[in-house]
JSON list of C-alpha atoms in Angstrom, two decimals:
[
{"chain": "A", "resi": 15, "resn": "MET", "atom": "CA", "xyz": [-36.84, 43.00, -0.53]},
{"chain": "A", "resi": 16, "resn": "THR", "atom": "CA", "xyz": [-33.09, 42.77, -0.13]},
{"chain": "A", "resi": 17, "resn": "ALA", "atom": "CA", "xyz": [-30.61, 43.94, -2.29]},
{"chain": "A", "resi": 18, "resn": "ARG", "atom": "CA", "xyz": [-28.37, 41.37, -3.64]},
{"chain": "A", "resi": 19, "resn": "ARG", "atom": "CA", "xyz": [-24.62, 41.41, -3.85]},
{"chain": "A", "resi": 20, "resn": "SER", "atom": "CA", "xyz": [-22.81, 41.68, -7.30]},
{"chain": "A", "resi": 21, "resn": "SER", "atom": "CA", "xyz": [-20.34, 38.61, -7.72]},
{"chain": "A", "resi": 22, "resn": "THR", "atom": "CA", "xyz": [-17.77, 41.29, -8.63]},
{"chain": "A", "resi": 23, "resn": "THR", "atom": "CA", "xyz": [-17.81, 42.83, -5.31]},
{"chain": "A", "resi": 24, "resn": "SER", "atom": "CA", "xyz": [-15.75, 41.24, -2.64]},
{"chain": "A", "resi": 25, "resn": "SER", "atom": "CA", "xyz": [-16.49, 40.59, 0.91]},
{"chain": "A", "resi": 26, "resn": "PRO", "atom": "CA", "xyz": [-14.51, 39.63, 4.16]},
{"chain": "A", "resi": 27, "resn": "ARG", "atom": "CA", "xyz": [-15.34, 36.13, 3.41]},
{"chain": "A", "resi": 28, "resn": "ASP", "atom": "CA", "xyz": [-13.83, 35.91, -0.21]},
{"chain": "A", "resi": 29, "resn": "GLY", "atom": "CA", "xyz": [-10.55, 36.77, 2.02]},
{"chain": "A", "resi": 30, "resn": "ASN", "atom": "CA", "xyz": [-11.11, 33.84, 4.08]},
{"chain": "A", "resi": 31, "resn": "ARG", "atom": "CA", "xyz": [-11.64, 31.69, 1.50]},
{"chain": "A", "resi": 32, "resn": "ARG", "atom": "CA", "xyz": [-8.67, 32.25, -0.37]},
{"chain": "A", "resi": 33, "resn": "THR", "atom": "CA", "xyz": [-6.68, 31.83, 2.82]},
{"chain": "A", "resi": 34, "resn": "GLY", "atom": "CA", "xyz": [-8.51, 28.58, 3.29]},
{"chain": "A", "resi": 35, "resn": "ASP", "atom": "CA", "xyz": [-7.80, 27.12, -0.37]},
{"chain": "A", "resi": 36, "resn": "ARG", "atom": "CA", "xyz": [-3.90, 27.86, 0.20]},
{"chain": "A", "resi": 37, "resn": "ARG", "atom": "CA", "xyz": [-4.39, 25.78, 3.46]},
{"chain": "A", "resi": 38, "resn": "LEU", "atom": "CA", "xyz": [-6.22, 23.27, 1.64]},
{"chain": "A", "resi": 39, "resn": "ARG", "atom": "CA", "xyz": [-3.56, 23.08, -1.05]},
{"chain": "A", "resi": 40, "resn": "ARG", "atom": "CA", "xyz": [-0.92, 22.89, 1.89]},
{"chain": "A", "resi": 41, "resn": "ALA", "atom": "CA", "xyz": [-2.85, 19.96, 3.75]},
{"chain": "A", "resi": 42, "resn": "GLU", "atom": "CA", "xyz": [-3.07, 18.02, 0.17]},
{"chain": "A", "resi": 43, "resn": "LEU", "atom": "CA", "xyz": [0.60, 18.36, -0.08]},
{"chain": "A", "resi": 44, "resn": "LEU", "atom": "CA", "xyz": [1.16, 17.13, 3.28]},
{"chain": "A", "resi": 45, "resn": "GLY", "atom": "CA", "xyz": [-1.73, 14.70, 2.97]},
{"chain": "A", "resi": 46, "resn": "TRP", "atom": "CA", "xyz": [-1.67, 11.58, 0.83]},
{"chain": "A", "resi": 47, "resn": "ARG", "atom": "CA", "xyz": [0.20, 12.93, -1.94]},
{"chain": "A", "resi": 48, "resn": "GLY", "atom": "CA", "xyz": [3.19, 14.10, 0.41]},
{"chain": "A", "resi": 49, "resn": "THR", "atom": "CA", "xyz": [3.26, 10.61, 1.77]},
{"chain": "A", "resi": 50, "resn": "PHE", "atom": "CA", "xyz": [2.86, 9.05, -1.50]},
{"chain": "A", "resi": 51, "resn": "ARG", "atom": "CA", "xyz": [6.00, 11.23, -2.49]},
{"chain": "A", "resi": 52, "resn": "ALA", "atom": "CA", "xyz": [7.71, 9.97, 0.80]},
{"chain": "A", "resi": 53, "resn": "VAL", "atom": "CA", "xyz": [7.32, 6.56, 0.20]},
{"chain": "A", "resi": 54, "resn": "ALA", "atom": "CA", "xyz": [8.40, 6.85, -3.69]},
{"chain": "A", "resi": 55, "resn": "VAL", "atom": "CA", "xyz": [11.76, 8.78, -2.44]},
{"chain": "A", "resi": 56, "resn": "LEU", "atom": "CA", "xyz": [12.07, 5.95, 0.40]},
{"chain": "A", "resi": 57, "resn": "ALA", "atom": "CA", "xyz": [11.86, 3.13, -2.39]},
{"chain": "A", "resi": 58, "resn": "ALA", "atom": "CA", "xyz": [14.19, 4.70, -4.74]},
{"chain": "A", "resi": 59, "resn": "LEU", "atom": "CA", "xyz": [16.76, 5.24, -1.91]},
{"chain": "A", "resi": 60, "resn": "ALA", "atom": "CA", "xyz": [15.85, 1.38, -1.08]},
{"chain": "A", "resi": 61, "resn": "ALA", "atom": "CA", "xyz": [16.90, 0.36, -4.35]},
{"chain": "A", "resi": 62, "resn": "LEU", "atom": "CA", "xyz": [19.86, 2.59, -4.61]},
{"chain": "A", "resi": 63, "resn": "VAL", "atom": "CA", "xyz": [21.21, 0.89, -1.37]},
{"chain": "A", "resi": 64, "resn": "ILE", "atom": "CA", "xyz": [20.40, -2.52, -2.32]},
{"chain": "A", "resi": 65, "resn": "ALA", "atom": "CA", "xyz": [22.09, -1.93, -5.78]},
{"chain": "A", "resi": 66, "resn": "ARG", "atom": "CA", "xyz": [24.90, -1.09, -4.03]},
{"chain": "A", "resi": 67, "resn": "PHE", "atom": "CA", "xyz": [25.60, -3.45, -1.34]},
{"chain": "A", "resi": 68, "resn": "THR", "atom": "CA", "xyz": [24.48, -6.62, -3.32]},
{"chain": "A", "resi": 69, "resn": "PRO", "atom": "CA", "xyz": [27.15, -9.07, -4.44]},
{"chain": "A", "resi": 70, "resn": "VAL", "atom": "CA", "xyz": [27.73, -9.25, -8.15]},
{"chain": "A", "resi": 71, "resn": "ASP", "atom": "CA", "xyz": [28.70, -12.81, -8.55]},
{"chain": "A", "resi": 72, "resn": "VAL", "atom": "CA", "xyz": [26.42, -15.60, -7.13]},
{"chain": "A", "resi": 73, "resn": "PRO", "atom": "CA", "xyz": [26.88, -18.96, -6.49]},
{"chain": "A", "resi": 74, "resn": "ASP", "atom": "CA", "xyz": [26.73, -21.26, -9.54]},
{"chain": "A", "resi": 75, "resn": "HIS", "atom": "CA", "xyz": [25.37, -24.13, -7.77]},
{"chain": "A", "resi": 76, "resn": "GLY", "atom": "CA", "xyz": [22.27, -24.50, -5.58]},
{"chain": "A", "resi": 77, "resn": "PRO", "atom": "CA", "xyz": [20.10, -27.48, -3.68]},
{"chain": "A", "resi": 78, "resn": "SER", "atom": "CA", "xyz": [19.16, -29.84, -6.21]},
{"chain": "A", "resi": 79, "resn": "VAL", "atom": "CA", "xyz": [15.45, -31.20, -6.48]},
{"chain": "A", "resi": 80, "resn": "ARG", "atom": "CA", "xyz": [16.40, -34.44, -4.82]},
{"chain": "A", "resi": 81, "resn": "THR", "atom": "CA", "xyz": [17.70, -32.47, -2.24]},
{"chain": "A", "resi": 82, "resn": "GLU", "atom": "CA", "xyz": [14.66, -30.67, -1.51]},
{"chain": "A", "resi": 83, "resn": "LEU", "atom": "CA", "xyz": [12.65, -33.43, -1.57]},
{"chain": "A", "resi": 84, "resn": "ARG", "atom": "CA", "xyz": [14.61, -35.23, 0.81]},
{"chain": "A", "resi": 85, "resn": "ALA", "atom": "CA", "xyz": [14.40, -32.18, 3.06]},
{"chain": "A", "resi": 86, "resn": "ILE", "atom": "CA", "xyz": [10.50, -32.49, 2.81]},
{"chain": "A", "resi": 87, "resn": "GLY", "atom": "CA", "xyz": [10.97, -35.91, 4.06]},
{"chain": "A", "resi": 88, "resn": "THR", "atom": "CA", "xyz": [12.43, -34.92, 7.56]},
{"chain": "A", "resi": 89, "resn": "ARG", "atom": "CA", "xyz": [10.24, -34.68, 10.64]},
{"chain": "A", "resi": 90, "resn": "ALA", "atom": "CA", "xyz": [10.51, -30.69, 10.19]},
{"chain": "A", "resi": 91, "resn": "GLY", "atom": "CA", "xyz": [9.80, -30.53, 6.59]},
{"chain": "A", "resi": 92, "resn": "ALA", "atom": "CA", "xyz": [7.03, -32.64, 6.63]},
{"chain": "A", "resi": 93, "resn": "SER", "atom": "CA", "xyz": [5.43, -30.29, 9.49]},
{"chain": "A", "resi": 94, "resn": "ALA", "atom": "CA", "xyz": [6.09, -27.13, 7.78]},
{"chain": "A", "resi": 95, "resn": "LEU", "atom": "CA", "xyz": [4.25, -28.58, 4.82]},
{"chain": "A", "resi": 96, "resn": "GLU", "atom": "CA", "xyz": [1.31, -29.72, 6.78]},
{"chain": "A", "resi": 97, "resn": "SER", "atom": "CA", "xyz": [1.04, -26.37, 8.55]},
{"chain": "A", "resi": 98, "resn": "SER", "atom": "CA", "xyz": [1.24, -24.58, 5.38]},
{"chain": "A", "resi": 99, "resn": "LEU", "atom": "CA", "xyz": [-1.26, -26.43, 3.39]},
{"chain": "A", "resi": 100, "resn": "GLY", "atom": "CA", "xyz": [-3.18, -26.89, 6.56]},
{"chain": "A", "resi": 101, "resn": "GLY", "atom": "CA", "xyz": [-3.53, -23.03, 6.38]},
{"chain": "A", "resi": 102, "resn": "LEU", "atom": "CA", "xyz": [-4.23, -22.55, 2.81]},
{"chain": "A", "resi": 103, "resn": "ALA", "atom": "CA", "xyz": [-7.08, -24.95, 3.33]},
{"chain": "A", "resi": 104, "resn": "ALA", "atom": "CA", "xyz": [-8.54, -22.88, 6.13]},
{"chain": "A", "resi": 105, "resn": "LEU", "atom": "CA", "xyz": [-8.20, -19.65, 4.16]},
{"chain": "A", "resi": 106, "resn": "LEU", "atom": "CA", "xyz": [-9.82, -21.30, 1.19]},
{"chain": "A", "resi": 107, "resn": "ILE", "atom": "CA", "xyz": [-12.74, -22.50, 3.48]},
{"chain": "A", "resi": 108, "resn": "MET", "atom": "CA", "xyz": [-13.41, -19.29, 4.81]},
{"chain": "A", "resi": 109, "resn": "ALA", "atom": "CA", "xyz": [-13.21, -17.74, 1.51]},
{"chain": "A", "resi": 110, "resn": "ALA", "atom": "CA", "xyz": [-15.53, -20.05, 0.19]},
{"chain": "A", "resi": 111, "resn": "LEU", "atom": "CA", "xyz": [-17.88, -19.54, 3.14]},
{"chain": "A", "resi": 112, "resn": "ARG", "atom": "CA", "xyz": [-17.44, -15.71, 2.86]},
{"chain": "A", "resi": 113, "resn": "LEU", "atom": "CA", "xyz": [-18.70, -15.55, -0.81]},
{"chain": "A", "resi": 114, "resn": "THR", "atom": "CA", "xyz": [-21.55, -17.92, -0.75]},
{"chain": "A", "resi": 115, "resn": "GLY", "atom": "CA", "xyz": [-23.00, -15.98, 2.17]},
{"chain": "A", "resi": 116, "resn": "PRO", "atom": "CA", "xyz": [-25.26, -17.01, 5.07]},
{"chain": "A", "resi": 117, "resn": "ALA", "atom": "CA", "xyz": [-28.35, -17.33, 2.46]},
{"chain": "A", "resi": 118, "resn": "ASN", "atom": "CA", "xyz": [-26.77, -20.04, 0.84]},
{"chain": "A", "resi": 119, "resn": "ARG", "atom": "CA", "xyz": [-25.90, -22.18, 3.58]},
{"chain": "A", "resi": 120, "resn": "GLY", "atom": "CA", "xyz": [-28.44, -25.43, 4.74]}
]
């Protein structure tokens, strides 16, 4: 029968475990949490830069609805509308096929 070590005695492994725990904590700090903090700081800085350099006075008038509808009537406007609606249709068809699955086809 072998003697069991008491849980109160320390072994060389315990020192490694503590060192490993410290390394793990550092890795967590530099891991996803560090990335999250860096992105949060960059977002705050971007918000400050945008707030600083955005002009306060905006023009009072913009294009009217009639002008926007007239733009769709042009060749470029119609082409942009068709490609947008075509892309949306393709996306919806692919989503429907994905959601129904191969067992429900045919």
